[in-house]
PDB file of C-alpha atoms in Angstrom:
ATOM      1  CA  MET A1437      -0.158  -0.154   0.017  1.00 72.00           C
ATOM      2  CA  THR A1438       1.144   3.062  -0.588  1.00 79.00           C
ATOM      3  CA  VAL A1439       1.145   5.862   2.448  1.00 90.00           C
ATOM      4  CA  ILE A1440       1.748   8.718   0.382  1.00 96.00           C
ATOM      5  CA  GLY A1441       0.491   9.060  -3.457  1.00 97.00           C
ATOM      6  CA  LYS A1442       2.635  11.853  -5.157  1.00 98.00           C
ATOM      7  CA  TYR A1443       0.956  12.991  -8.556  1.00 98.00           C
ATOM      8  CA  PRO A1444       2.682  15.620 -10.784  1.00 98.00           C
ATOM      9  CA  PHE A1445       0.057  18.018 -12.876  1.00 98.00           C
ATOM     10  CA  GLN A1446       1.114  20.596 -15.516  1.00 98.00           C
ATOM     11  CA  LEU A1447      -0.873  23.977 -15.216  1.00 98.00           C
ATOM     12  CA  SER A1448      -3.065  24.258 -18.395  1.00 98.00           C
ATOM     13  CA  PRO A1449      -4.606  27.624 -19.643  1.00 97.00           C
ATOM     14  CA  GLN A1450      -8.075  26.104 -18.683  1.00 96.00           C
ATOM     15  CA  ASP A1451      -6.952  26.063 -15.098  1.00 98.00           C
ATOM     16  CA  CYS A1452      -5.945  29.452 -14.679  1.00 98.00           C
ATOM     17  CA  ASP A1453      -7.360  32.939 -14.462  1.00 97.00           C
ATOM     18  CA  PHE A1454      -6.735  36.199 -16.440  1.00 97.00           C
ATOM     19  CA  ARG A1455      -3.612  36.878 -13.999  1.00 96.00           C
ATOM     20  CA  GLU A1456      -2.400  33.222 -15.222  1.00 97.00           C
ATOM     21  CA  GLN A1457      -2.567  31.769 -12.005  1.00 97.00           C
ATOM     22  CA  VAL A1458      -4.214  28.818 -11.015  1.00 98.00           C
ATOM     23  CA  SER A1459      -7.924  29.362 -10.108  1.00 98.00           C
ATOM     24  CA  LEU A1460      -9.324  28.101  -7.122  1.00 98.00           C
ATOM     25  CA  PRO A1461     -11.488  25.940  -8.187  1.00 97.00           C
ATOM     26  CA  ALA A1462      -9.139  24.490 -10.817  1.00 98.00           C
ATOM     27  CA  LEU A1463      -7.060  24.024  -7.582  1.00 98.00           C
ATOM     28  CA  GLY A1464      -9.360  22.285  -5.797  1.00 98.00           C
ATOM     29  CA  ASP A1465     -10.145  19.888  -9.041  1.00 97.00           C
ATOM     30  CA  LEU A1466      -6.881  19.025  -8.925  1.00 98.00           C
ATOM     31  CA  ILE A1467      -6.509  18.168  -5.497  1.00 98.00           C
ATOM     32  CA  LEU A1468      -9.570  15.462  -5.803  1.00 97.00           C
ATOM     33  CA  GLN A1469      -7.860  14.125  -8.996  1.00 97.00           C
ATOM     34  CA  ALA A1470      -5.149  13.507  -6.622  1.00 98.00           C
ATOM     35  CA  ALA A1471      -7.222  11.984  -3.920  1.00 97.00           C
ATOM     36  CA  GLY A1472      -9.131   9.865  -7.095  1.00 96.00           C
ATOM     37  CA  LYS A1473      -5.851   8.588  -8.208  1.00 96.00           C
ATOM     38  CA  SER A1474      -4.518   7.677  -4.734  1.00 96.00           C
ATOM     39  CA  ALA A1475      -7.656   5.996  -3.423  1.00 95.00           C
ATOM     40  CA  ASP A1476      -7.871   3.826  -6.883  1.00 94.00           C
ATOM     41  CA  GLU A1477      -4.367   2.866  -6.532  1.00 94.00           C
ATOM     42  CA  ASN A1478      -4.869   1.676  -2.952  1.00 93.00           C
ATOM     43  CA  GLY A1479      -7.842  -0.578  -3.682  1.00 91.00           C
ATOM     44  CA  PHE A1480     -10.937   1.990  -2.302  1.00 93.00           C
ATOM     45  CA  GLY A1481     -11.377   4.074  -5.405  1.00 92.00           C
ATOM     46  CA  MET A1482     -14.429   4.908  -7.441  1.00 87.00           C
ATOM     47  CA  GLN A1483     -13.424   2.399  -9.997  1.00 83.00           C
ATOM     48  CA  LYS A1484     -13.876  -0.115  -7.545  1.00 89.00           C
ATOM     49  CA  LEU A1485     -16.800   1.553  -5.398  1.00 88.00           C
ATOM     50  CA  ASN A1486     -19.016   1.812  -8.759  1.00 83.00           C
ATOM     51  CA  THR A1487     -19.235  -1.984  -8.841  1.00 85.00           C
ATOM     52  CA  ALA A1488     -21.047  -1.974  -5.518  1.00 87.00           C
ATOM     53  CA  ASN A1489     -23.155   1.113  -6.043  1.00 88.00           C
ATOM     54  CA  ARG A1490     -20.986   3.170  -3.910  1.00 91.00           C
ATOM     55  CA  THR A1491     -19.401   6.204  -4.290  1.00 89.00           C
ATOM     56  CA  TRP A1492     -17.244   9.055  -1.884  1.00 92.00           C
ATOM     57  CA  VAL A1493     -18.063  12.421  -0.903  1.00 91.00           C
ATOM     58  CA  VAL A1494     -16.484  15.418   0.282  1.00 95.00           C
ATOM     59  CA  SER A1495     -18.084  16.804   3.062  1.00 96.00           C
ATOM     60  CA  ARG A1496     -15.594  19.335   4.431  1.00 98.00           C
ATOM     61  CA  MET A1497     -12.240  21.500   2.480  1.00 98.00           C
ATOM     62  CA  ALA A1498      -9.731  23.808   3.413  1.00 98.00           C
ATOM     63  CA  ILE A1499      -6.723  25.095   1.108  1.00 98.00           C
ATOM     64  CA  GLU A1500      -4.155  27.212   2.034  1.00 98.00           C
ATOM     65  CA  MET A1501      -1.763  28.903  -0.332  1.00 98.00           C
ATOM     66  CA  GLN A1502       1.282  30.665   0.053  1.00 97.00           C
ATOM     67  CA  ARG A1503       1.229  31.704  -3.753  1.00 96.00           C
ATOM     68  CA  PHE A1504      -0.955  30.481  -6.214  1.00 97.00           C
ATOM     69  CA  PRO A1505       1.221  28.625  -9.212  1.00 98.00           C
ATOM     70  CA  LYS A1506       1.437  30.091 -12.970  1.00 97.00           C
ATOM     71  CA  TRP A1507      -0.196  28.626 -16.560  1.00 97.00           C
ATOM     72  CA  ARG A1508       2.567  25.974 -17.588  1.00 97.00           C
ATOM     73  CA  GLU A1509       3.960  25.555 -13.990  1.00 98.00           C
ATOM     74  CA  TRP A1510       4.253  21.734 -12.917  1.00 98.00           C
ATOM     75  CA  ILE A1511       2.993  21.160  -9.598  1.00 98.00           C
ATOM     76  CA  ASN A1512       2.995  18.197  -7.319  1.00 98.00           C
ATOM     77  CA  ILE A1513       0.290  17.143  -5.193  1.00 98.00           C
ATOM     78  CA  GLU A1514       1.042  14.905  -2.566  1.00 98.00           C
ATOM     79  CA  THR A1515      -1.570  12.871  -0.745  1.00 98.00           C
ATOM     80  CA  TRP A1516      -2.136  10.643   2.296  1.00 98.00           C
ATOM     81  CA  VAL A1517      -5.057   9.602   4.962  1.00 97.00           C
ATOM     82  CA  GLU A1518      -4.519  10.730   8.737  1.00 97.00           C
ATOM     83  CA  GLU A1519      -7.248   8.799   9.961  1.00 96.00           C
ATOM     84  CA  VAL A1520     -10.484   6.533   9.427  1.00 97.00           C
ATOM     85  CA  GLY A1521     -13.724   6.523  11.538  1.00 96.00           C
ATOM     86  CA  ARG A1522     -17.103   4.700  10.820  1.00 95.00           C
ATOM     87  CA  THR A1523     -18.547   7.644   9.320  1.00 95.00           C
ATOM     88  CA  SER A1524     -15.659  10.081   7.835  1.00 96.00           C
ATOM     89  CA  THR A1525     -11.866   9.900   6.985  1.00 97.00           C
ATOM     90  CA  THR A1526      -9.563  12.853   6.616  1.00 98.00           C
ATOM     91  CA  ARG A1527      -7.302  12.617   4.077  1.00 98.00           C
ATOM     92  CA  HIS A1528      -4.589  15.999   3.492  1.00 98.00           C
ATOM     93  CA  PHE A1529      -2.397  17.372   1.027  1.00 98.00           C
ATOM     94  CA  ARG A1530       0.821  19.040   0.713  1.00 98.00           C
ATOM     95  CA  ILE A1531       1.216  21.213  -2.583  1.00 98.00           C
ATOM     96  CA  SER A1532       4.909  21.762  -4.051  1.00 98.00           C
ATOM     97  CA  ASP A1533       6.534  23.396  -7.045  1.00 98.00           C
ATOM     98  CA  GLU A1534       8.559  21.574  -9.262  1.00 95.00           C
ATOM     99  CA  TYR A1535      11.820  22.269  -7.309  1.00 96.00           C
ATOM    100  CA  GLY A1536      10.250  20.673  -4.291  1.00 97.00           C
ATOM    101  CA  LYS A1537       9.027  23.497  -2.678  1.00 98.00           C
ATOM    102  CA  GLU A1538       5.839  23.375  -0.667  1.00 98.00           C
ATOM    103  CA  ILE A1539       3.693  26.184  -1.761  1.00 98.00           C
ATOM    104  CA  GLY A1540       0.290  25.117  -0.236  1.00 98.00           C
ATOM    105  CA  GLY A1541      -1.611  21.891   1.427  1.00 98.00           C
ATOM    106  CA  SER A1542      -5.377  21.153   1.805  1.00 98.00           C
ATOM    107  CA  SER A1543      -7.056  19.065   4.710  1.00 98.00           C
ATOM    108  CA  THR A1544     -10.849  17.003   3.578  1.00 98.00           C
ATOM    109  CA  LEU A1545     -13.050  14.779   5.322  1.00 98.00           C
ATOM    110  CA  TRP A1546     -14.872  11.993   3.576  1.00 97.00           C
ATOM    111  CA  ALA A1547     -17.672   9.960   3.805  1.00 95.00           C
ATOM    112  CA  MET A1548     -18.986   6.950   1.658  1.00 94.00           C
ATOM    113  CA  ILE A1549     -22.338   6.673   0.999  1.00 92.00           C
ATOM    114  CA  ASP A1550     -24.984   4.125  -0.875  1.00 90.00           C
ATOM    115  CA  VAL A1551     -25.820   6.103  -4.328  1.00 84.00           C
ATOM    116  CA  GLU A1552     -29.532   5.038  -3.803  1.00 87.00           C
ATOM    117  CA  SER A1553     -29.975   4.935  -0.194  1.00 89.00           C
ATOM    118  CA  ARG A1554     -27.499   8.408  -0.025  1.00 86.00           C
ATOM    119  CA  ARG A1555     -26.942   6.633   3.213  1.00 90.00           C
ATOM    120  CA  ALA A1556     -23.696   6.388   5.159  1.00 92.00           C
ATOM    121  CA  ILE A1557     -21.403   3.209   4.517  1.00 93.00           C
ATOM    122  CA  ASP A1558     -19.773   2.043   8.022  1.00 93.00           C
ATOM    123  CA  LEU A1559     -16.454   2.505   6.572  1.00 95.00           C
ATOM    124  CA  LYS A1560     -14.636  -0.130   8.841  1.00 92.00           C
ATOM    125  CA  THR A1561     -16.459  -2.693   6.293  1.00 91.00           C
ATOM    126  CA  ILE A1562     -14.009  -1.001   4.048  1.00 90.00           C
ATOM    127  CA  GLU A1563     -11.324  -3.527   2.869  1.00 85.00           C
ATOM    128  CA  GLY A1564      -7.752  -2.221   3.074  1.00 87.00           C
ATOM    129  CA  LEU A1565      -8.881   1.694   3.900  1.00 92.00           C
ATOM    130  CA  SER A1566      -8.385   1.403   7.736  1.00 92.00           C
ATOM    131  CA  GLU A1567      -5.051   0.055   6.835  1.00 92.00           C
ATOM    132  CA  ALA A1568      -4.523   3.155   4.672  1.00 93.00           C
ATOM    133  CA  ALA A1569      -4.681   5.196   7.758  1.00 95.00           C
ATOM    134  CA  SER A1570      -0.914   6.620   8.516  1.00 96.00           C
ATOM    135  CA  GLY A1571      -1.429   9.419  11.053  1.00 96.00           C
ATOM    136  CA  ILE A1572       0.410  11.727   9.695  1.00 97.00           C
ATOM    137  CA  PRO A1573      -1.104  15.364  10.524  1.00 97.00           C
ATOM    138  CA  ALA A1574      -2.260  17.793   8.092  1.00 98.00           C
ATOM    139  CA  VAL A1575       0.025  20.743   6.726  1.00 98.00           C
ATOM    140  CA  ILE A1576      -2.817  23.319   7.624  1.00 98.00           C
ATOM    141  CA  ASP A1577      -5.124  23.488   9.903  1.00 98.00           C
ATOM    142  CA  LYS A1578      -8.086  20.909   9.347  1.00 97.00           C
ATOM    143  CA  PRO A1579     -11.389  22.526   8.150  1.00 98.00           C
ATOM    144  CA  GLY A1580     -13.884  23.277  10.725  1.00 96.00           C
ATOM    145  CA  ARG A1581     -17.593  24.402  11.136  1.00 97.00           C
ATOM    146  CA  VAL A1582     -18.211  27.519   8.656  1.00 97.00           C
ATOM    147  CA  PRO A1583     -20.807  29.722  10.250  1.00 95.00           C
ATOM    148  CA  SER A1584     -24.183  30.812   9.050  1.00 95.00           C
ATOM    149  CA  VAL A1585     -24.480  34.351   7.226  1.00 96.00           C
ATOM    150  CA  ASP A1586     -26.507  36.394   8.972  1.00 88.00           C
ATOM    151  CA  GLY A1587     -27.915  39.279   6.827  1.00 85.00           C
ATOM    152  CA  GLY A1588     -25.653  40.648   3.798  1.00 90.00           C
ATOM    153  CA  THR A1589     -26.681  40.047   0.291  1.00 94.00           C
ATOM    154  CA  LYS A1590     -28.918  37.730  -1.532  1.00 94.00           C
ATOM    155  CA  LYS A1591     -28.632  36.403  -5.509  1.00 95.00           C
ATOM    156  CA  THR A1592     -30.422  33.413  -7.106  1.00 95.00           C
ATOM    157  CA  HIS A1593     -28.831  31.124  -9.292  1.00 96.00           C
ATOM    158  CA  ASN A1594     -30.608  28.164 -11.480  1.00 96.00           C
ATOM    159  CA  VAL A1595     -28.713  25.117 -11.716  1.00 96.00           C
ATOM    160  CA  ARG A1596     -27.594  24.664 -15.442  1.00 95.00           C
ATOM    161  CA  TYR A1597     -26.060  21.861 -18.073  1.00 96.00           C
ATOM    162  CA  SER A1598     -22.692  23.540 -17.136  1.00 95.00           C
ATOM    163  CA  ASP A1599     -22.873  23.134 -13.321  1.00 95.00           C
ATOM    164  CA  ILE A1600     -23.626  19.144 -13.507  1.00 94.00           C
ATOM    165  CA  ASP A1601     -21.459  16.519 -14.001  1.00 89.00           C
ATOM    166  CA  PHE A1602     -22.131  12.738 -13.906  1.00 80.00           C
ATOM    167  CA  ASN A1603     -23.794  12.069 -11.080  1.00 74.00           C
ATOM    168  CA  GLN A1604     -26.092  15.106 -12.550  1.00 81.00           C
ATOM    169  CA  HIS A1605     -26.043  16.762  -9.860  1.00 87.00           C
ATOM    170  CA  ALA A1606     -23.578  20.100  -9.130  1.00 93.00           C
ATOM    171  CA  ASN A1607     -20.078  19.507  -9.135  1.00 93.00           C
ATOM    172  CA  SER A1608     -18.523  20.682  -5.954  1.00 91.00           C
ATOM    173  CA  MET A1609     -16.179  23.199  -7.385  1.00 94.00           C
ATOM    174  CA  LYS A1610     -19.158  24.803  -9.022  1.00 95.00           C
ATOM    175  CA  TYR A1611     -20.289  26.159  -5.626  1.00 95.00           C
ATOM    176  CA  VAL A1612     -16.931  27.778  -4.986  1.00 96.00           C
ATOM    177  CA  GLU A1613     -17.160  29.614  -8.962  1.00 96.00           C
ATOM    178  CA  TRP A1614     -20.403  31.042  -8.094  1.00 95.00           C
ATOM    179  CA  LEU A1615     -18.728  32.707  -5.043  1.00 94.00           C
ATOM    180  CA  LEU A1616     -15.911  34.211  -6.939  1.00 96.00           C
ATOM    181  CA  ASP A1617     -18.502  35.660  -9.490  1.00 95.00           C
ATOM    182  CA  SER A1618     -19.452  37.834  -6.347  1.00 94.00           C
ATOM    183  CA  PHE A1619     -16.254  39.472  -6.881  1.00 96.00           C
ATOM    184  CA  SER A1620     -14.933  42.581  -9.284  1.00 96.00           C
ATOM    185  CA  LEU A1621     -12.215  42.121 -10.980  1.00 96.00           C
ATOM    186  CA  ASP A1622     -10.355  44.955  -9.560  1.00 97.00           C
ATOM    187  CA  TRP A1623     -10.918  42.778  -6.390  1.00 97.00           C
ATOM    188  CA  HIS A1624      -9.369  39.994  -8.121  1.00 97.00           C
ATOM    189  CA  GLN A1625      -6.392  41.969  -9.053  1.00 96.00           C
ATOM    190  CA  ASN A1626      -6.069  43.228  -5.934  1.00 96.00           C
ATOM    191  CA  HIS A1627      -6.585  40.802  -3.365  1.00 96.00           C
ATOM    192  CA  TYR A1628      -5.260  37.053  -2.790  1.00 95.00           C
ATOM    193  CA  ILE A1629      -7.016  34.157  -1.133  1.00 97.00           C
ATOM    194  CA  LYS A1630      -5.496  33.296   1.946  1.00 97.00           C
ATOM    195  CA  ARG A1631      -7.626  30.321   3.090  1.00 98.00           C
ATOM    196  CA  PHE A1632     -10.801  28.582   1.512  1.00 98.00           C
ATOM    197  CA  GLU A1633     -13.102  26.467   3.447  1.00 98.00           C
ATOM    198  CA  ILE A1634     -16.278  24.466   2.634  1.00 98.00           C
ATOM    199  CA  ASN A1635     -18.869  22.570   4.154  1.00 98.00           C
ATOM    200  CA  PHE A1636     -20.891  20.601   1.752  1.00 96.00           C
ATOM    201  CA  LEU A1637     -24.161  19.808   2.995  1.00 95.00           C
ATOM    202  CA  HIS A1638     -26.733  18.980   0.664  1.00 92.00           C
ATOM    203  CA  GLU A1639     -26.424  18.291  -2.817  1.00 90.00           C
ATOM    204  CA  VAL A1640     -28.619  20.372  -5.864  1.00 93.00           C
ATOM    205  CA  LEU A1641     -29.887  18.916  -8.874  1.00 93.00           C
ATOM    206  CA  TYR A1642     -30.043  20.175 -12.675  1.00 94.00           C
ATOM    207  CA  GLY A1643     -33.190  23.070 -12.789  1.00 94.00           C
ATOM    208  CA  ASP A1644     -32.919  23.796  -8.499  1.00 95.00           C
ATOM    209  CA  GLN A1645     -32.766  27.201  -8.072  1.00 96.00           C
ATOM    210  CA  VAL A1646     -30.245  28.386  -5.177  1.00 96.00           C
ATOM    211  CA  GLU A1647     -29.946  31.765  -3.326  1.00 96.00           C
ATOM    212  CA  ILE A1648     -26.473  32.683  -2.354  1.00 96.00           C
ATOM    213  CA  PHE A1649     -26.133  34.653   0.481  1.00 97.00           C
ATOM    214  CA  HIS A1650     -22.803  36.876   0.805  1.00 97.00           C
ATOM    215  CA  LYS A1651     -21.280  38.679   3.462  1.00 97.00           C
ATOM    216  CA  GLN A1652     -18.497  40.946   3.714  1.00 96.00           C
ATOM    217  CA  ASP A1653     -16.608  42.084   6.682  1.00 94.00           C
ATOM    218  CA  LYS A1654     -13.179  43.811   5.450  1.00 95.00           C
ATOM    219  CA  MET A1655     -11.023  40.718   4.371  1.00 97.00           C
ATOM    220  CA  LEU A1656     -13.425  37.732   5.155  1.00 97.00           C
ATOM    221  CA  SER A1657     -15.995  36.627   3.336  1.00 97.00           C
ATOM    222  CA  LEU A1658     -19.057  34.507   4.486  1.00 98.00           C
ATOM    223  CA  PHE A1659     -21.088  32.534   1.277  1.00 97.00           C
ATOM    224  CA  GLU A1660     -23.970  30.557   2.483  1.00 97.00           C
ATOM    225  CA  ILE A1661     -25.939  28.863  -0.353  1.00 97.00           C
ATOM    226  CA  LYS A1662     -29.532  27.377   0.288  1.00 96.00           C
ATOM    227  CA  LYS A1663     -32.605  25.970  -1.869  1.00 94.00           C
ATOM    228  CA  PRO A1664     -35.691  28.354  -1.521  1.00 92.00           C
ATOM    229  CA  ASP A1665     -37.656  26.308   1.059  1.00 93.00           C
ATOM    230  CA  GLY A1666     -34.764  27.289   3.483  1.00 91.00           C
ATOM    231  CA  ASN A1667     -32.433  24.047   3.159  1.00 92.00           C
ATOM    232  CA  GLY A1668     -28.479  24.797   3.306  1.00 94.00           C
ATOM    233  CA  VAL A1669     -26.521  23.436   0.337  1.00 96.00           C
ATOM    234  CA  CYS A1670     -23.407  24.697   1.712  1.00 96.00           C
ATOM    235  CA  LYS A1671     -21.117  27.284   3.791  1.00 98.00           C
ATOM    236  CA  MET A1672     -18.081  28.771   2.598  1.00 98.00           C
ATOM    237  CA  LYS A1673     -15.384  31.325   3.973  1.00 97.00           C
ATOM    238  CA  LEU A1674     -12.936  32.948   2.277  1.00 98.00           C
ATOM    239  CA  GLU A1675      -9.917  35.100   3.501  1.00 98.00           C
ATOM    240  CA  TRP A1676      -8.193  37.393   1.957  1.00 98.00           C
ATOM    241  CA  GLN A1677      -5.000  39.269   1.959  1.00 95.00           C
TER     242      GLN A1677
END
Protein backbone atom coordinates (compact mmCIF):
# COMPACT_ATOMS: atom_id res chain seq x y z
CA MET A 1 0.00 0.00 0.00
CA THR A 2 1.24 3.47 -0.90
CA VAL A 3 0.99 5.60 2.25
CA ILE A 4 1.73 8.90 0.48
CA GLY A 5 0.83 9.27 -3.18
CA LYS A 6 2.58 11.94 -5.25
CA TYR A 7 1.06 13.22 -8.49
CA PRO A 8 2.47 15.79 -10.93
CA PHE A 9 0.25 18.20 -12.84
CA GLN A 10 1.12 20.85 -15.41
CA LEU A 11 -1.15 23.88 -15.35
CA SER A 12 -2.96 24.38 -18.65
CA PRO A 13 -4.71 27.57 -19.90
CA GLN A 14 -8.13 26.31 -18.77
CA ASP A 15 -6.77 25.90 -15.23
CA CYS A 16 -5.82 29.58 -14.97
CA ASP A 17 -7.62 32.90 -14.59
CA PHE A 18 -6.95 36.29 -16.19
CA ARG A 19 -3.85 36.70 -14.00
CA GLU A 20 -2.41 33.51 -15.54
CA GLN A 21 -2.44 31.82 -12.15
CA VAL A 22 -4.36 28.69 -11.23
CA SER A 23 -7.91 29.48 -10.19
CA LEU A 24 -9.24 28.22 -6.87
CA PRO A 25 -11.85 25.92 -8.51
CA ALA A 26 -9.21 24.43 -10.83
CA LEU A 27 -6.82 23.87 -7.93
CA GLY A 28 -9.62 22.24 -5.94
CA ASP A 29 -10.32 19.97 -8.91
CA LEU A 30 -6.64 18.92 -9.11
CA ILE A 31 -6.68 18.17 -5.39
CA LEU A 32 -9.75 15.97 -5.86
CA GLN A 33 -8.08 14.27 -8.84
CA ALA A 34 -5.09 13.43 -6.65
CA ALA A 35 -7.42 12.00 -4.00
CA GLY A 36 -9.10 9.83 -6.64
CA LYS A 37 -5.80 8.56 -8.03
CA SER A 38 -4.56 7.64 -4.56
CA ALA A 39 -7.79 5.88 -3.60
CA ASP A 40 -7.82 3.91 -6.87
CA GLU A 41 -4.20 2.82 -6.41
CA ASN A 42 -4.95 1.57 -2.91
CA GLY A 43 -8.08 -0.38 -3.82
CA PHE A 44 -10.85 1.82 -2.42
CA GLY A 45 -11.39 4.29 -5.25
CA MET A 46 -14.36 5.09 -7.45
CA GLN A 47 -13.47 2.41 -10.00
CA LYS A 48 -14.07 -0.30 -7.39
CA LEU A 49 -16.84 1.43 -5.44
CA ASN A 50 -19.02 1.97 -8.52
CA THR A 51 -19.31 -1.80 -8.95
CA ALA A 52 -20.88 -1.94 -5.47
CA ASN A 53 -23.15 1.10 -6.08
CA ARG A 54 -21.18 3.25 -3.64
CA THR A 55 -19.38 6.56 -3.94
CA TRP A 56 -17.17 8.96 -1.97
CA VAL A 57 -18.49 12.41 -1.05
CA VAL A 58 -16.37 15.22 0.37
CA SER A 59 -18.06 16.95 3.31
CA ARG A 60 -15.44 19.53 4.29
CA MET A 61 -12.44 21.04 2.56
CA ALA A 62 -9.82 23.66 3.39
CA ILE A 63 -7.09 25.06 1.14
CA GLU A 64 -4.25 27.41 2.11
CA MET A 65 -1.70 28.78 -0.35
CA GLN A 66 1.52 30.73 0.11
CA ARG A 67 1.27 31.48 -3.61
CA PHE A 68 -0.85 30.35 -6.54
CA PRO A 69 1.28 28.77 -9.30
CA LYS A 70 1.17 30.09 -12.86
CA TRP A 71 0.23 28.77 -16.27
CA ARG A 72 2.68 26.15 -17.61
CA GLU A 73 4.13 25.45 -14.16
CA TRP A 74 4.42 21.88 -12.93
CA ILE A 75 3.16 21.23 -9.42
CA ASN A 76 3.22 18.10 -7.28
CA ILE A 77 0.31 17.14 -5.05
CA GLU A 78 1.08 14.64 -2.31
CA THR A 79 -1.84 13.04 -0.47
CA TRP A 80 -2.42 10.62 2.38
CA VAL A 81 -5.13 9.40 4.76
CA GLU A 82 -4.57 10.41 8.37
CA GLU A 83 -7.35 8.53 10.16
CA VAL A 84 -10.43 6.44 9.46
CA GLY A 85 -13.56 6.49 11.60
CA ARG A 86 -16.86 4.72 11.11
CA THR A 87 -18.59 7.58 9.29
CA SER A 88 -15.74 9.75 7.99
CA THR A 89 -12.09 9.76 7.02
CA THR A 90 -9.55 12.57 6.81
CA ARG A 91 -7.32 13.00 3.77
CA HIS A 92 -4.61 15.65 3.54
CA PHE A 93 -2.51 17.20 0.77
CA ARG A 94 0.81 18.97 0.36
CA ILE A 95 1.30 21.13 -2.75
CA SER A 96 4.82 21.87 -3.95
CA ASP A 97 6.43 23.42 -7.01
CA GLU A 98 8.58 21.51 -9.50
CA TYR A 99 11.64 22.13 -7.30
CA GLY A 100 10.01 20.56 -4.26
CA LYS A 101 9.28 23.80 -2.38
CA GLU A 102 5.99 23.67 -0.48
CA ILE A 103 3.57 26.35 -1.71
CA GLY A 104 0.31 25.22 -0.11
CA GLY A 105 -1.78 22.51 1.44
CA SER A 106 -5.27 21.14 1.81
CA SER A 107 -7.24 19.11 4.32
CA THR A 108 -10.48 17.25 3.59
CA LEU A 109 -13.14 15.18 5.32
CA TRP A 110 -14.91 12.40 3.40
CA ALA A 111 -17.85 10.03 3.80
CA MET A 112 -18.92 7.05 1.71
CA ILE A 113 -22.58 6.64 0.74
CA ASP A 114 -24.82 4.17 -1.02
CA VAL A 115 -25.73 5.73 -4.38
CA GLU A 116 -29.40 4.72 -4.23
CA SER A 117 -30.28 5.18 -0.56
CA ARG A 118 -27.82 8.09 -0.02
CA ARG A 119 -27.08 6.57 3.39
CA ALA A 120 -23.60 6.53 4.90
CA ILE A 121 -21.51 3.35 4.76
CA ASP A 122 -19.58 2.09 7.80
CA LEU A 123 -15.99 2.76 6.71
CA LYS A 124 -14.65 0.06 9.02
CA THR A 125 -16.21 -2.48 6.66
CA ILE A 126 -14.26 -1.28 3.60
CA GLU A 127 -11.39 -3.63 2.82
CA GLY A 128 -7.97 -2.01 3.05
CA LEU A 129 -9.19 1.42 4.14
CA SER A 130 -8.26 1.23 7.83
CA GLU A 131 -4.79 0.00 6.84
CA ALA A 132 -4.34 3.22 4.85
CA ALA A 133 -4.57 5.39 7.99
CA SER A 134 -1.07 6.81 8.37
CA GLY A 135 -1.48 9.04 11.40
CA ILE A 136 0.39 11.78 9.50
CA PRO A 137 -1.19 15.17 10.33
CA ALA A 138 -2.20 17.87 7.88
CA VAL A 139 0.20 20.64 6.86
CA ILE A 140 -2.59 23.20 7.47
CA ASP A 141 -5.41 23.50 10.01
CA LYS A 142 -8.24 21.06 9.38
CA PRO A 143 -11.54 22.49 8.07
CA GLY A 144 -13.99 23.44 10.79
CA ARG A 145 -17.65 24.37 10.88
CA VAL A 146 -18.29 27.46 8.76
CA PRO A 147 -20.83 29.84 10.39
CA SER A 148 -24.17 30.71 8.84
CA VAL A 149 -24.58 34.05 7.07
CA ASP A 150 -26.68 36.56 8.99
CA GLY A 151 -27.79 39.41 6.74
CA GLY A 152 -25.67 40.45 3.76
CA THR A 153 -26.66 40.31 0.10
CA LYS A 154 -28.61 37.66 -1.80
CA LYS A 155 -28.70 36.50 -5.40
CA THR A 156 -30.27 33.49 -7.09
CA HIS A 157 -28.78 30.89 -9.43
CA ASN A 158 -30.44 28.18 -11.53
CA VAL A 159 -28.42 24.97 -11.78
CA ARG A 160 -27.62 24.47 -15.46
CA TYR A 161 -26.06 21.88 -17.76
CA SER A 162 -22.56 23.34 -17.26
CA ASP A 163 -22.91 23.00 -13.47
CA ILE A 164 -23.61 19.26 -13.25
CA ASP A 165 -21.28 16.26 -13.29
CA PHE A 166 -21.77 12.56 -14.10
CA ASN A 167 -23.82 12.15 -10.91
CA GLN A 168 -26.22 14.76 -12.36
CA HIS A 169 -25.76 17.05 -9.37
CA ALA A 170 -23.83 20.31 -9.17
CA ASN A 171 -20.10 19.68 -9.13
CA SER A 172 -18.50 20.70 -5.83
CA MET A 173 -16.15 23.19 -7.47
CA LYS A 174 -19.09 24.92 -9.19
CA TYR A 175 -20.11 26.26 -5.78
CA VAL A 176 -16.69 27.91 -5.58
CA GLU A 177 -17.14 29.47 -9.03
CA TRP A 178 -20.48 30.93 -7.97
CA LEU A 179 -18.98 32.65 -4.96
CA LEU A 180 -15.94 33.99 -6.82
CA ASP A 181 -18.26 35.50 -9.43
CA SER A 182 -19.57 37.74 -6.63
CA PHE A 183 -16.37 39.82 -6.79
CA SER A 184 -15.23 42.28 -9.44
CA LEU A 185 -12.13 41.83 -11.59
CA ASP A 186 -10.61 44.76 -9.73
CA TRP A 187 -11.07 42.92 -6.42
CA HIS A 188 -9.44 39.78 -7.82
CA GLN A 189 -6.60 41.85 -9.30
CA ASN A 190 -5.74 43.40 -5.95
CA HIS A 191 -6.51 40.63 -3.47
CA TYR A 192 -5.31 37.07 -3.03
CA ILE A 193 -6.92 34.14 -1.29
CA LYS A 194 -5.09 33.15 1.88
CA ARG A 195 -7.43 30.40 3.11
CA PHE A 196 -10.61 28.82 1.80
CA GLU A 197 -13.04 26.55 3.63
CA ILE A 198 -16.25 24.87 2.51
CA ASN A 199 -18.82 22.68 4.27
CA PHE A 200 -20.99 20.61 1.94
CA LEU A 201 -24.46 19.94 3.33
CA HIS A 202 -26.80 18.75 0.57
CA GLU A 203 -26.59 18.18 -3.17
CA VAL A 204 -28.49 20.21 -5.77
CA LEU A 205 -29.65 18.86 -9.11
CA TYR A 206 -30.14 20.17 -12.63
CA GLY A 207 -32.99 22.69 -12.70
CA ASP A 208 -32.85 23.48 -8.98
CA GLN A 209 -32.81 27.12 -7.96
CA VAL A 210 -30.52 28.18 -5.13
CA GLU A 211 -30.09 31.39 -3.15
CA ILE A 212 -26.55 32.60 -2.50
CA PHE A 213 -26.07 34.74 0.61
CA HIS A 214 -22.87 36.78 0.98
CA LYS A 215 -21.57 38.82 3.90
CA GLN A 216 -18.31 40.76 3.71
CA ASP A 217 -16.31 41.90 6.74
CA LYS A 218 -13.13 43.58 5.48
CA MET A 219 -10.91 40.68 4.34
CA LEU A 220 -13.28 37.91 5.39
CA SER A 221 -16.03 36.63 3.07
CA LEU A 222 -18.81 34.36 4.29
CA PHE A 223 -21.19 32.58 1.91
CA GLU A 224 -24.17 30.34 2.43
CA ILE A 225 -26.10 28.61 -0.34
CA LYS A 226 -29.66 27.50 0.36
CA LYS A 227 -32.63 26.16 -1.50
CA PRO A 228 -35.68 28.47 -1.57
CA ASP A 229 -37.30 26.30 1.15
CA GLY A 230 -34.43 27.22 3.47
CA ASN A 231 -32.57 23.90 3.37
CA GLY A 232 -28.82 24.47 3.40
CA VAL A 233 -26.65 23.39 0.47
CA CYS A 234 -23.20 24.55 1.61
CA LYS A 235 -21.32 27.18 3.58
CA MET A 236 -18.03 28.81 2.54
CA LYS A 237 -15.42 31.09 4.02
CA LEU A 238 -12.67 33.03 2.24
CA GLU A 239 -9.81 34.84 3.96
CA TRP A 240 -8.13 37.39 1.69
CA GLN A 241 -4.84 39.25 1.76
